[in-house]
Coordinates of C-alpha atoms and ligand atoms in Angstrom, one line a residue:
M11 CA -45.5 50.9 46.1
K12 CA -42.1 49.2 46.1
I13 CA -41.3 47.5 49.4
R14 CA -37.9 47.2 51.3
N15 CA -37.8 45.4 54.7
F16 CA -34.7 45.9 56.8
S17 CA -33.3 45.7 60.3
I18 CA -30.5 47.6 62.0
V19 CA -28.2 45.5 64.0
A20 CA -25.2 46.5 66.1
H21 CA -23.3 46.1 69.3
I22 CA -24.9 47.8 72.3
D23 CA -24.7 51.6 72.2
H24 CA -23.4 51.8 68.7
G25 CA -26.4 54.0 67.8
K26 CA -29.1 51.9 66.3
T27 CA -32.0 53.7 68.0
T28 CA -30.5 57.1 67.2
L29 CA -30.1 56.1 63.6
S30 CA -33.7 54.9 63.4
D31 CA -34.9 58.2 65.0
R32 CA -32.9 60.1 62.4
I33 CA -34.4 58.1 59.5
L34 CA -37.9 58.7 60.8
E35 CA -37.2 62.4 61.0
D36 CA -35.5 62.8 57.7
T37 CA -38.3 60.9 55.8
G38 CA -40.9 63.0 57.6
T39 CA -42.5 59.9 59.1
V40 CA -42.5 61.7 62.4
A41 CA -42.9 65.5 62.3
K42 CA -39.9 67.3 63.7
R43 CA -41.9 69.0 66.5
K44 CA -43.1 65.6 67.7
M45 CA -39.7 64.1 67.6
T46 CA -38.5 63.1 71.0
A47 CA -35.1 61.5 71.4
Q48 CA -35.0 57.8 71.4
L49 CA -38.6 57.7 70.0
L50 CA -38.5 54.0 69.4
D51 CA -37.4 53.2 72.9
G52 CA -41.0 53.8 74.0
M53 CA -40.9 51.8 77.2
E54 CA -40.1 54.0 80.2
L55 CA -37.5 51.5 81.3
E56 CA -35.8 51.7 77.9
K57 CA -35.5 55.4 78.0
E58 CA -34.2 55.4 81.5
R59 CA -31.5 52.9 80.8
G60 CA -30.8 54.1 77.3
I61 CA -31.1 50.6 75.9
T62 CA -33.5 48.8 73.6
I63 CA -35.3 45.8 75.0
K64 CA -38.0 45.1 72.5
A65 CA -37.7 45.0 68.8
K66 CA -40.0 47.5 67.0
A67 CA -41.3 47.9 63.5
V68 CA -42.1 51.2 61.7
R69 CA -43.4 51.9 58.2
I70 CA -41.6 54.7 56.4
K71 CA -42.5 56.4 53.2
Y72 CA -39.5 57.3 51.1
K73 CA -40.0 58.5 47.5
D74 CA -42.1 55.8 46.0
Y75 CA -40.9 53.2 48.4
E76 CA -42.5 51.7 51.5
L77 CA -39.6 50.9 53.9
N78 CA -40.2 48.8 56.9
L79 CA -37.6 49.3 59.6
I80 CA -37.3 46.9 62.5
D81 CA -35.3 48.2 65.4
T82 CA -33.6 45.5 67.4
P83 CA -31.9 45.4 70.8
G84 CA -28.1 45.1 71.0
H85 CA -27.5 43.3 74.3
V86 CA -26.5 39.7 74.2
D87 CA -29.4 38.7 76.4
F88 CA -31.8 39.9 73.8
S89 CA -30.2 38.2 70.7
Y90 CA -33.3 36.1 70.2
E91 CA -35.2 39.3 69.4
V92 CA -32.6 40.1 66.8
A93 CA -32.9 36.6 65.2
R94 CA -36.7 37.0 65.2
S95 CA -36.6 40.4 63.5
L96 CA -34.1 39.3 60.9
R97 CA -36.5 36.6 59.6
A98 CA -39.0 39.4 58.7
C99 CA -36.3 41.2 56.5
E100 CA -34.4 41.0 53.3
G101 CA -31.5 43.1 54.4
V102 CA -29.7 44.6 57.4
L103 CA -27.7 47.7 58.2
L104 CA -24.8 46.5 60.2
L105 CA -23.9 49.5 62.3
V106 CA -20.5 50.0 63.8
D107 CA -19.5 52.9 66.1
A108 CA -16.4 54.1 64.2
S109 CA -14.9 55.5 67.5
Q110 CA -15.0 52.0 69.0
G111 CA -14.6 49.6 66.2
V112 CA -15.9 46.0 65.8
E113 CA -17.2 44.5 69.1
A114 CA -18.4 41.0 70.1
Q115 CA -22.0 41.5 69.1
T116 CA -21.0 43.0 65.8
V117 CA -19.3 39.7 65.0
A118 CA -22.3 37.7 66.2
H119 CA -24.8 39.7 64.2
A120 CA -22.7 39.8 61.1
H121 CA -22.5 36.1 61.0
L122 CA -26.2 35.6 61.8
A123 CA -27.2 38.0 59.0
Q124 CA -24.9 36.2 56.5
S125 CA -26.1 32.8 57.5
L126 CA -29.7 33.9 56.9
G127 CA -28.7 35.0 53.4
L128 CA -29.6 38.7 54.0
K129 CA -28.1 41.6 52.2
V130 CA -25.7 43.3 54.5
I131 CA -25.0 47.0 54.3
P132 CA -22.1 48.1 56.6
V133 CA -22.6 51.5 58.2
M134 CA -19.9 53.4 60.1
N135 CA -21.6 55.6 62.7
K136 CA -20.5 58.5 64.8
V137 CA -18.1 59.9 62.2
D138 CA -18.7 63.3 63.8
L139 CA -16.5 62.3 66.7
S140 CA -12.9 63.4 66.4
Q141 CA -11.7 60.1 67.8
S142 CA -13.6 58.0 65.2
D143 CA -11.6 56.0 62.7
A144 CA -13.9 54.8 60.0
D145 CA -11.1 53.3 57.8
L146 CA -9.9 51.1 60.6
S147 CA -13.4 50.0 61.7
E148 CA -14.3 49.2 58.1
E149 CA -11.1 47.2 57.6
Q150 CA -12.0 45.2 60.8
L151 CA -15.5 44.6 59.5
W152 CA -14.2 43.3 56.1
E153 CA -12.2 40.7 58.0
I154 CA -15.3 39.6 59.9
L155 CA -17.5 39.5 56.8
R156 CA -14.7 38.0 54.8
E157 CA -15.4 40.3 51.9
P158 CA -14.8 43.9 51.2
I159 CA -18.3 45.5 51.1
L160 CA -18.1 49.3 50.9
A161 CA -19.5 50.9 54.1
E162 CA -21.8 54.0 54.3
R163 CA -20.4 56.6 56.7
V164 CA -22.9 58.5 58.8
S165 CA -23.5 60.5 61.9
A166 CA -26.9 59.4 63.3
K167 CA -26.6 62.4 65.6
T168 CA -26.1 65.2 63.1
G169 CA -27.8 63.4 60.2
M170 CA -24.7 63.5 58.0
G171 CA -24.7 60.7 55.4
V172 CA -28.2 59.5 56.1
D173 CA -29.6 60.6 52.7
H174 CA -27.0 58.6 51.0
L175 CA -27.7 55.6 53.2
L176 CA -31.5 55.8 52.3
E177 CA -30.6 55.6 48.6
R178 CA -28.3 52.6 49.3
I179 CA -31.1 50.9 51.1
V180 CA -33.5 51.1 48.1
T181 CA -30.9 50.1 45.6
D182 CA -29.1 47.3 47.4
I183 CA -31.8 45.6 49.5
P184 CA -33.8 43.2 47.4
E185 CA -37.6 43.5 47.2
P186 CA -39.6 40.8 49.0
K187 CA -40.3 37.7 47.0
G188 CA -43.5 35.7 47.4
N189 CA -46.8 35.0 45.7
P190 CA -49.0 38.1 45.9
N191 CA -52.1 36.2 44.9
G192 CA -51.4 32.9 46.8
K193 CA -53.0 31.6 49.9
P194 CA -52.0 34.0 52.6
R195 CA -49.1 33.3 54.9
A196 CA -47.9 35.8 57.5
L197 CA -45.2 35.3 60.1
I198 CA -45.9 36.4 63.7
F199 CA -42.7 38.1 64.8
D200 CA -44.1 39.8 67.9
S201 CA -47.2 40.4 69.9
F202 CA -48.4 42.3 72.9
Y203 CA -51.5 42.5 75.1
D204 CA -53.9 45.5 75.0
P205 CA -56.4 45.5 77.9
F206 CA -59.1 46.8 75.7
R207 CA -58.5 45.1 72.3
G208 CA -56.9 41.8 73.4
V209 CA -53.8 40.4 71.7
I210 CA -52.2 42.6 69.0
I211 CA -50.2 40.5 66.6
Y212 CA -47.2 41.9 64.6
V213 CA -46.8 40.2 61.2
R214 CA -44.7 40.1 58.1
M215 CA -46.7 39.0 55.0
F216 CA -44.9 36.3 52.9
D217 CA -47.7 35.3 50.5
G218 CA -51.1 36.7 49.5
S219 CA -53.0 39.3 51.5
L220 CA -55.1 39.7 54.6
K221 CA -58.1 42.1 55.0
Q222 CA -60.3 43.5 57.7
G223 CA -63.4 41.4 58.1
Q224 CA -61.8 38.1 57.0
T225 CA -61.5 35.2 59.4
L226 CA -57.9 34.3 60.2
R227 CA -56.5 31.0 61.3
L228 CA -53.3 30.5 63.3
M229 CA -51.7 27.4 61.7
G230 CA -49.9 26.2 64.8
G231 CA -52.3 27.2 67.5
G232 CA -55.4 26.3 65.5
L233 CA -57.4 29.4 66.7
T234 CA -59.8 31.1 64.2
S235 CA -61.0 34.7 64.7
K236 CA -62.4 37.6 62.7
I237 CA -59.9 40.3 61.8
E238 CA -61.4 43.4 63.5
E239 CA -58.6 45.8 62.5
I240 CA -55.5 45.6 60.4
G241 CA -52.8 48.2 59.8
Y242 CA -49.2 49.3 60.1
M243 CA -47.0 51.0 62.6
T244 CA -45.6 54.6 62.4
P245 CA -44.8 53.6 65.3
Q246 CA -48.4 54.4 66.4
L247 CA -50.9 51.8 65.1
V248 CA -52.5 53.2 61.9
K249 CA -55.5 51.4 60.4
C250 CA -55.6 50.4 56.8
G251 CA -57.8 48.0 54.8
G252 CA -55.4 45.2 54.5
L253 CA -51.8 44.0 54.2
N254 CA -50.2 42.6 51.0
M255 CA -47.4 40.3 50.2
G256 CA -44.1 41.7 51.6
E257 CA -45.7 44.2 54.0
V258 CA -45.2 44.5 57.8
G259 CA -48.1 45.4 60.0
Y260 CA -50.4 44.5 62.9
I261 CA -53.7 42.6 63.3
V262 CA -56.3 42.9 66.0
A263 CA -58.7 40.0 66.1
G264 CA -60.4 40.2 69.5
I265 CA -58.2 37.4 70.9
K266 CA -58.4 37.4 74.7
D267 CA -56.8 34.1 75.3
I268 CA -53.1 35.1 75.5
H269 CA -51.9 31.5 75.3
S270 CA -53.3 30.9 71.8
V271 CA -50.8 33.3 70.1
K272 CA -47.1 32.3 69.7
V273 CA -44.4 34.2 67.9
G274 CA -43.2 32.2 65.0
D275 CA -46.7 30.9 64.2
T276 CA -48.2 31.5 60.7
V277 CA -51.4 33.5 60.1
T278 CA -53.5 32.3 57.2
L279 CA -57.3 32.4 56.4
A280 CA -59.9 30.0 57.7
D281 CA -61.5 29.6 54.2
N282 CA -58.3 29.8 52.2
T283 CA -55.8 28.0 54.4
A284 CA -52.2 27.8 53.2
D285 CA -50.9 24.3 52.6
E286 CA -47.7 24.6 54.7
P287 CA -46.9 27.0 57.6
L288 CA -43.8 29.2 57.3
P289 CA -40.7 27.8 59.1
G290 CA -41.2 28.8 62.7
Y291 CA -38.7 30.0 65.3
E292 CA -36.5 27.8 67.2
E293 CA -37.8 27.7 70.7
T294 CA -35.7 29.8 73.1
K295 CA -34.4 27.9 76.1
P296 CA -33.9 29.9 79.3
V297 CA -30.3 29.5 80.6
V298 CA -30.5 31.1 84.1
F299 CA -33.1 30.6 86.7
A300 CA -34.2 32.7 89.7
S301 CA -37.2 32.7 91.9
I302 CA -39.5 35.6 92.6
F303 CA -41.9 36.1 95.5
P304 CA -44.4 38.8 96.3
I305 CA -43.4 40.8 99.4
D306 CA -47.1 40.8 100.3
S307 CA -48.2 37.2 100.1
P308 CA -51.8 38.0 99.0
D309 CA -50.3 39.5 95.8
Y310 CA -49.6 36.0 94.6
P311 CA -52.6 35.8 92.2
L312 CA -51.7 39.3 90.8
L313 CA -48.2 38.1 90.2
R314 CA -49.5 35.1 88.2
T315 CA -51.7 37.3 86.0
A316 CA -48.8 39.8 85.5
L317 CA -46.5 36.9 84.4
E318 CA -49.0 35.6 81.9
K319 CA -49.4 39.1 80.3
L320 CA -45.7 39.9 80.3
N321 CA -44.9 36.5 78.8
L322 CA -46.9 37.5 75.8
S323 CA -44.7 40.4 75.0
D324 CA -41.6 38.5 76.0
S325 CA -42.1 34.8 75.4
S326 CA -38.4 34.1 76.1
F327 CA -38.8 33.7 79.8
S328 CA -40.5 30.7 81.4
Y329 CA -42.3 30.5 84.7
Q330 CA -43.6 27.9 87.0
S331 CA -45.2 28.1 90.4
E332 CA -42.9 27.3 93.4
V333 CA -43.4 27.0 97.1
S334 CA -40.4 27.9 99.2
K335 CA -40.2 26.9 102.9
A336 CA -38.8 30.3 103.7
L337 CA -40.6 32.6 101.3
G338 CA -43.9 31.0 100.6
F339 CA -45.7 31.0 97.3
G340 CA -43.9 32.4 94.3
F341 CA -42.5 31.5 90.9
R342 CA -39.4 30.0 89.4
L343 CA -38.5 31.9 86.3
G344 CA -36.1 31.0 83.5
F345 CA -34.3 33.8 81.6
M346 CA -31.9 34.4 78.7
G347 CA -29.3 36.2 80.9
L348 CA -28.7 38.4 83.9
L349 CA -29.9 41.7 82.4
H350 CA -33.0 39.8 81.3
I351 CA -33.8 39.0 84.9
E352 CA -33.4 42.6 86.0
I353 CA -35.6 43.8 83.2
V354 CA -38.4 41.3 83.8
K355 CA -38.4 42.0 87.5
E356 CA -38.5 45.7 86.9
R357 CA -41.3 45.4 84.3
L358 CA -43.3 43.3 86.7
E359 CA -42.9 45.8 89.5
R360 CA -43.6 48.9 87.4
E361 CA -46.2 47.8 84.9
F362 CA -48.1 45.7 87.3
N363 CA -47.5 47.6 90.5
L364 CA -46.0 44.7 92.4
S365 CA -43.3 44.6 95.1
L366 CA -41.0 41.5 94.7
I367 CA -38.1 39.6 96.2
A368 CA -35.8 37.9 93.7
T369 CA -33.3 35.2 94.6
S370 CA -29.7 34.7 93.3
P371 CA -29.7 33.4 89.7
N372 CA -28.2 30.0 88.8
V373 CA -27.7 27.8 85.8
V374 CA -29.4 24.5 85.1
Y375 CA -27.7 21.4 86.4
H376 CA -28.0 17.8 85.3
V377 CA -27.8 15.5 88.4
K378 CA -27.6 11.8 88.7
F379 CA -28.5 10.4 92.1
T380 CA -29.7 7.3 93.8
S381 CA -33.4 7.4 94.2
K382 CA -34.7 6.7 97.7
K383 CA -38.1 6.4 99.3
S384 CA -37.2 9.1 101.8
H385 CA -36.7 11.8 99.1
P386 CA -39.2 14.6 99.0
Q387 CA -41.8 14.4 96.2
E388 CA -40.2 17.2 94.2
L389 CA -37.3 14.9 93.3
S390 CA -39.4 12.3 91.6
A391 CA -41.2 15.0 89.6
L392 CA -38.0 16.3 88.0
R393 CA -37.6 16.2 84.3
D394 CA -35.3 13.7 82.7
A395 CA -32.1 14.9 81.1
G396 CA -31.1 11.5 79.6
D397 CA -28.6 9.0 80.7
G398 CA -30.2 8.7 84.1
Y399 CA -29.6 12.4 84.9
K400 CA -32.4 14.8 86.1
V401 CA -32.8 18.5 85.3
I402 CA -32.4 20.7 88.4
D403 CA -32.9 24.4 87.9
N404 CA -33.4 25.2 91.6
P405 CA -30.8 24.7 94.4
A406 CA -33.7 24.1 96.7
Y407 CA -34.4 20.8 94.9
F408 CA -30.9 19.3 95.1
P409 CA -31.0 15.8 96.5
P410 CA -29.2 15.0 99.8
Y411 CA -25.4 15.2 99.1
G412 CA -24.9 11.5 100.1
D413 CA -27.2 10.4 97.3
I414 CA -25.5 12.4 94.4
I415 CA -23.5 10.3 91.9
D416 CA -22.6 13.0 89.4
I417 CA -23.4 16.6 88.5
K418 CA -23.1 18.1 85.0
E419 CA -23.0 21.8 84.5
P420 CA -23.6 23.8 81.2
T421 CA -20.6 25.3 79.4
I422 CA -20.5 28.1 76.9
T423 CA -18.2 29.0 74.1
I424 CA -17.4 32.6 74.9
T425 CA -16.1 35.0 72.2
I426 CA -14.3 38.1 73.5
V427 CA -13.2 41.0 71.3
T428 CA -10.5 43.2 73.0
P429 CA -7.8 45.6 72.1
V430 CA -4.5 43.7 72.1
E431 CA -3.1 45.5 75.2
F432 CA -5.7 44.0 77.5
M433 CA -5.3 40.5 76.1
D434 CA -3.2 39.1 79.0
G435 CA -5.6 40.5 81.6
V436 CA -8.5 39.0 79.8
M437 CA -6.9 35.6 79.5
T438 CA -5.9 35.6 83.2
L439 CA -9.6 36.3 84.1
L440 CA -10.8 33.5 81.8
K441 CA -8.4 31.1 83.6
E442 CA -9.7 32.2 87.0
K443 CA -13.2 31.6 85.7
R444 CA -12.3 27.9 84.9
G445 CA -12.0 28.6 81.2
T446 CA -10.3 26.4 78.6
Y447 CA -8.5 28.1 75.7
L448 CA -9.9 27.4 72.2
E449 CA -8.5 29.8 69.6
M450 CA -7.5 33.4 68.8
E451 CA -7.7 35.6 65.7
H452 CA -6.2 39.0 65.1
I453 CA -8.4 41.6 63.3
S454 CA -6.2 44.5 62.2
N455 CA -3.2 45.0 64.4
M456 CA -5.1 46.4 67.3
R457 CA -7.8 43.9 68.1
V458 CA -8.0 40.3 68.9
I459 CA -10.9 37.8 69.0
I460 CA -10.4 35.2 71.8
K461 CA -12.4 32.1 72.2
Y462 CA -12.7 30.0 75.3
I463 CA -14.9 27.2 76.7
M464 CA -16.1 28.2 80.2
P465 CA -18.7 27.0 82.7
M466 CA -21.8 29.1 82.3
A467 CA -22.1 29.5 86.1
E468 CA -18.9 31.5 86.1
M469 CA -20.4 34.0 83.7
V470 CA -23.5 34.5 85.8
I471 CA -21.5 35.7 88.8
D472 CA -19.9 39.0 88.1
F473 CA -18.1 38.2 84.9
Y474 CA -19.3 41.2 83.0
N475 CA -18.0 43.7 85.6
K476 CA -14.7 41.9 85.9
L477 CA -14.2 41.8 82.1
K478 CA -14.9 45.5 82.0
S479 CA -12.4 46.2 84.8
V480 CA -9.5 44.2 83.3
S481 CA -10.0 45.9 80.0
K482 CA -10.8 49.4 81.1
G483 CA -14.2 48.9 79.6
Y484 CA -12.9 48.1 76.1
A485 CA -13.5 44.3 75.9
S486 CA -16.9 43.0 74.9
F487 CA -18.2 39.4 74.8
D488 CA -20.8 37.2 73.3
Y489 CA -21.5 33.5 74.0
E490 CA -23.2 30.4 72.7
L491 CA -24.2 27.4 74.7
D492 CA -21.9 24.5 74.5
E493 CA -22.6 21.2 76.3
Y494 CA -23.2 19.8 79.8
R495 CA -20.0 18.5 81.3
S496 CA -19.3 16.7 84.6
S497 CA -18.0 19.0 87.3
D498 CA -17.2 19.1 91.0
V499 CA -19.9 21.5 92.0
V500 CA -21.6 21.3 95.4
L501 CA -24.7 22.8 97.0
M502 CA -23.9 25.4 99.7
E503 CA -26.8 25.8 102.2
I504 CA -27.1 28.9 104.3
L505 CA -28.4 28.5 107.8
I506 CA -29.9 31.4 109.7
H507 CA -30.4 30.8 113.4
G508 CA -29.6 27.1 112.8
E509 CA -32.3 26.7 110.1
P510 CA -31.4 26.2 106.4
V511 CA -33.1 28.9 104.3
D512 CA -33.9 27.3 100.9
A513 CA -34.1 30.6 99.0
L514 CA -30.5 31.4 100.1
S515 CA -28.9 28.1 98.9
V516 CA -26.4 28.4 96.1
V517 CA -24.4 26.0 93.9
T518 CA -20.7 26.6 93.6
H519 CA -17.5 24.8 92.7
K520 CA -15.9 22.6 95.4
D521 CA -12.6 24.4 95.3
K522 CA -14.3 27.8 95.8
A523 CA -16.8 26.7 98.4
Q524 CA -14.9 27.6 101.5
T525 CA -13.8 31.1 100.4
Q526 CA -17.2 31.9 98.9
G527 CA -18.9 30.6 102.0
R528 CA -16.9 32.9 104.2
A529 CA -17.5 35.9 102.0
L530 CA -21.2 35.1 101.7
C531 CA -21.6 34.9 105.5
E532 CA -19.8 38.2 106.0
K533 CA -21.9 39.8 103.4
L534 CA -25.1 38.4 104.9
K535 CA -24.0 39.7 108.3
E536 CA -23.7 43.1 107.0
L537 CA -26.9 43.0 105.0
I538 CA -29.1 41.5 107.7
G539 CA -27.8 43.8 110.4
R540 CA -28.4 43.8 114.2
Q541 CA -31.8 42.8 115.4
M542 CA -33.3 42.2 118.9
F543 CA -31.4 39.0 119.5
E544 CA -28.1 37.4 118.4
I545 CA -28.2 35.6 115.1
A546 CA -25.9 33.0 113.7
V547 CA -25.2 32.9 109.9
Q548 CA -23.6 29.7 108.7
A549 CA -22.7 28.1 105.4
R550 CA -22.9 24.3 105.1
V551 CA -21.4 22.1 102.4
N552 CA -22.0 18.4 102.3
G553 CA -23.1 18.4 105.9
K554 CA -20.1 20.4 107.2
I555 CA -20.2 24.0 108.4
V556 CA -17.6 25.8 106.3
A557 CA -18.1 29.3 107.6
R558 CA -19.9 31.2 110.4
E559 CA -20.6 34.7 111.4
T560 CA -22.5 36.0 114.4
I561 CA -24.6 39.1 114.3
P562 CA -24.7 40.5 117.9
A563 CA -28.0 41.7 119.3
M564 CA -29.0 45.3 119.2
R565 CA -27.7 47.3 122.2
K566 CA -30.3 47.6 124.9
D567 CA -30.1 51.4 125.2
V568 CA -31.0 51.7 121.5
I569 CA -34.1 49.7 121.9
A570 CA -35.0 51.4 125.1
K571 CA -34.8 54.8 123.4
C572 CA -37.0 53.6 120.6
Y573 CA -39.6 52.5 122.9
G574 CA -39.5 55.6 125.1
G575 CA -42.2 58.1 125.2
D576 CA -41.1 60.4 122.4
I577 CA -44.0 60.2 120.0
T578 CA -42.2 61.7 116.9
R579 CA -39.4 59.3 117.3
K580 CA -41.8 56.4 117.6
R581 CA -43.6 57.5 114.5
K582 CA -40.4 57.9 112.6
L583 CA -39.4 54.4 113.6
L584 CA -42.7 53.0 112.5
E585 CA -42.4 54.8 109.2
K586 CA -38.9 53.4 108.7
Q587 CA -40.1 49.9 109.5
K588 CA -43.0 50.3 107.0
E589 CA -40.5 51.4 104.3
G590 CA -38.2 48.5 105.3
K591 CA -41.1 46.1 105.0
K592 CA -41.4 46.8 101.3
R593 CA -38.1 45.0 100.8
M594 CA -38.0 42.5 103.6
K595 CA -39.1 39.0 104.3
S596 CA -39.3 37.6 107.8
I597 CA -37.9 34.2 108.2
G598 CA -38.7 32.7 111.5
S599 CA -38.2 35.8 113.6
V600 CA -35.4 37.3 111.5
D601 CA -36.0 40.1 109.0
I602 CA -34.0 39.5 105.8
P603 CA -33.7 42.3 103.3
Q604 CA -34.0 41.7 99.5
E605 CA -30.3 42.3 99.0
A606 CA -29.4 39.3 101.1
F607 CA -31.1 37.0 98.5
V608 CA -28.7 38.2 95.8
A609 CA -25.7 38.6 98.0
M610 CA -23.9 35.8 96.0
L611 CA -23.7 38.2 93.0
K612 CA -21.8 40.7 95.1
I613 CA -18.9 38.5 96.2
D614 CA -15.9 37.0 94.4
Ligands
LIG12 P1 -29.1 49.7 72.4 O1 -30.5 49.8 71.8 O2 -29.2 49.7 73.8 O3 -28.4 48.6 71.9 O4 -28.3 51.0 72.0 P2 -28.3 51.7 70.5 O5 -27.4 51.0 69.6 O6 -29.7 51.9 70.1 O7 -27.6 53.1 70.8 P3 -28.3 54.5 71.0 O8 -29.0 54.9 69.8 O9 -29.1 54.5 72.3 O10 -27.0 55.4 71.1 C1 -26.0 55.2 72.1 C2 -25.3 56.5 72.5 O11 -24.6 57.0 71.4 C3 -26.3 57.7 72.8 O12 -25.8 58.4 73.8 C4 -26.4 58.5 71.5 O13 -26.7 59.8 71.7 C5 -24.9 58.3 70.9 N1 -24.9 58.4 69.5 C6 -25.6 57.7 68.6 N2 -25.2 58.0 67.3 C7 -24.3 59.0 67.4 C8 -23.5 59.8 66.5 O14 -23.6 59.6 65.3 N3 -22.6 60.6 67.0 C9 -22.4 60.8 68.3 N4 -21.5 61.7 68.7 N5 -23.1 60.1 69.2 C10 -24.0 59.2 68.8

């Protein structure tokens, strides 16, 4: 059997999952009657949102070839999944929606694939649409790739052109190279936890072979364990006797300790150990942090177990226990981006049946401050960032303002691809967001690639929606971390009823503090709503109150009515309260709804 391993990469919504589905159907991998749309987006959440979150691998039989297709997500928050998948492949299909043209992630993926030395096959998708312009999109792609590589033209929807594409895959993508009889080496590119069988490892064989019954060794983790089952994905797990050089498949080895398996590690044999592991993956570093707390405090141990399990299928988020004065026991989580936060929170709630409160996300700061005996213990436990700076990923751990010498914030190089007519609007937005111009490049007459340096914090707060609105939805962006730079940022505390609530603190730029403070207090007033007594909501920066709102007490007649004799009304009220409780936390005697903790995201 001849093997071809490839991935499909594209900007979000350009049709990767639809194309994968079509290939599975056309090759008879999945019978037509069993075919459901978006088959590879197996996670309920993926189907609902119509996006791919996890990369997936499928073995396809095509003529006398064994094709291994690895579907990857397109959203920028999940680019690490793409990089991971590509390391298991020899080629990529670089898919472009011909009705949209080249977008920011097309550029990023194209460059990544080229830098890894992979064979790139450009594919123009959605040619069935009357507004598609495959010639123009192809021309744009040539400029990005800096060479004219003929593109395939397909409609993943109707199946047009897919046969031709399959032929191109087997002729153009090179077969895997490695030593079929050497000491076995397999790269772990993914893993997940099965409650009955333990950790299931997804591997790509680079040398030798692995068979059921042998004892494997993880070269980095050191663990040894008997291979109970080995096989491939269709995408269901299908048992087979073993995996040979070049193949992609899964291994079950009764591993219950979820910490012993890491993606990027090399699997070999205990009695025929490889001399060198495969080059691993670069460790992903979370860039935004937020805290989560169980609504019902006794759920804390459940939340811990849930995080451990979820971390196995998504190792790119980090977590650490945290105690908040306001919200009690919870965890501080590090993520790859905003969508990532939403996805992790939703998966925790759905897959583990938890009810959670999340706080506003923020970036990581490097802070230099005078150390004093009076500081709380947390400050001395902070990690070093070099040059006398400490790493602070939680506003609750900012030192008292008088002790701060300097604060550095992370910046990003942001790449925006936009039609020329929206260029001015996009550049005005970047300026508002404290951006600094770097360079600009025209691709075809219609599109332009703009590069800026910008504080990452400005991207966290509502950048995506604003970019979409100034460009009528046509601009797209991608970013890379740049460096930490000194900046006039300040901690803004929120006081409810005169008491600072740590989980509501945010970090913002000095020049924006007053306006944001006002907007935030107004928003909180609206979200918290009237309660039995009057409540003051204040924003404080460097010891000074910069904004204040007062929430008046509920009118007496409303309360009287509620506590009257009408039993159905009382029951209704109780039910309402119960429902409300799901998404509320009481701080002191004030009930604060979940939305209040992320109010910062909703203001300018
Ligand atoms: P992510 O995984 O979230 O990055 O998206 P994706 O690239 O996998 O895109 P997906 O396959 O979910 O397709 C996005 C949308 O485009 C869906 O509504 C598809 O039905 C539609 N679509 C995909 N291919 C075609 C095509 O060839 N023609 C037409 N008309 N629509 C298509």
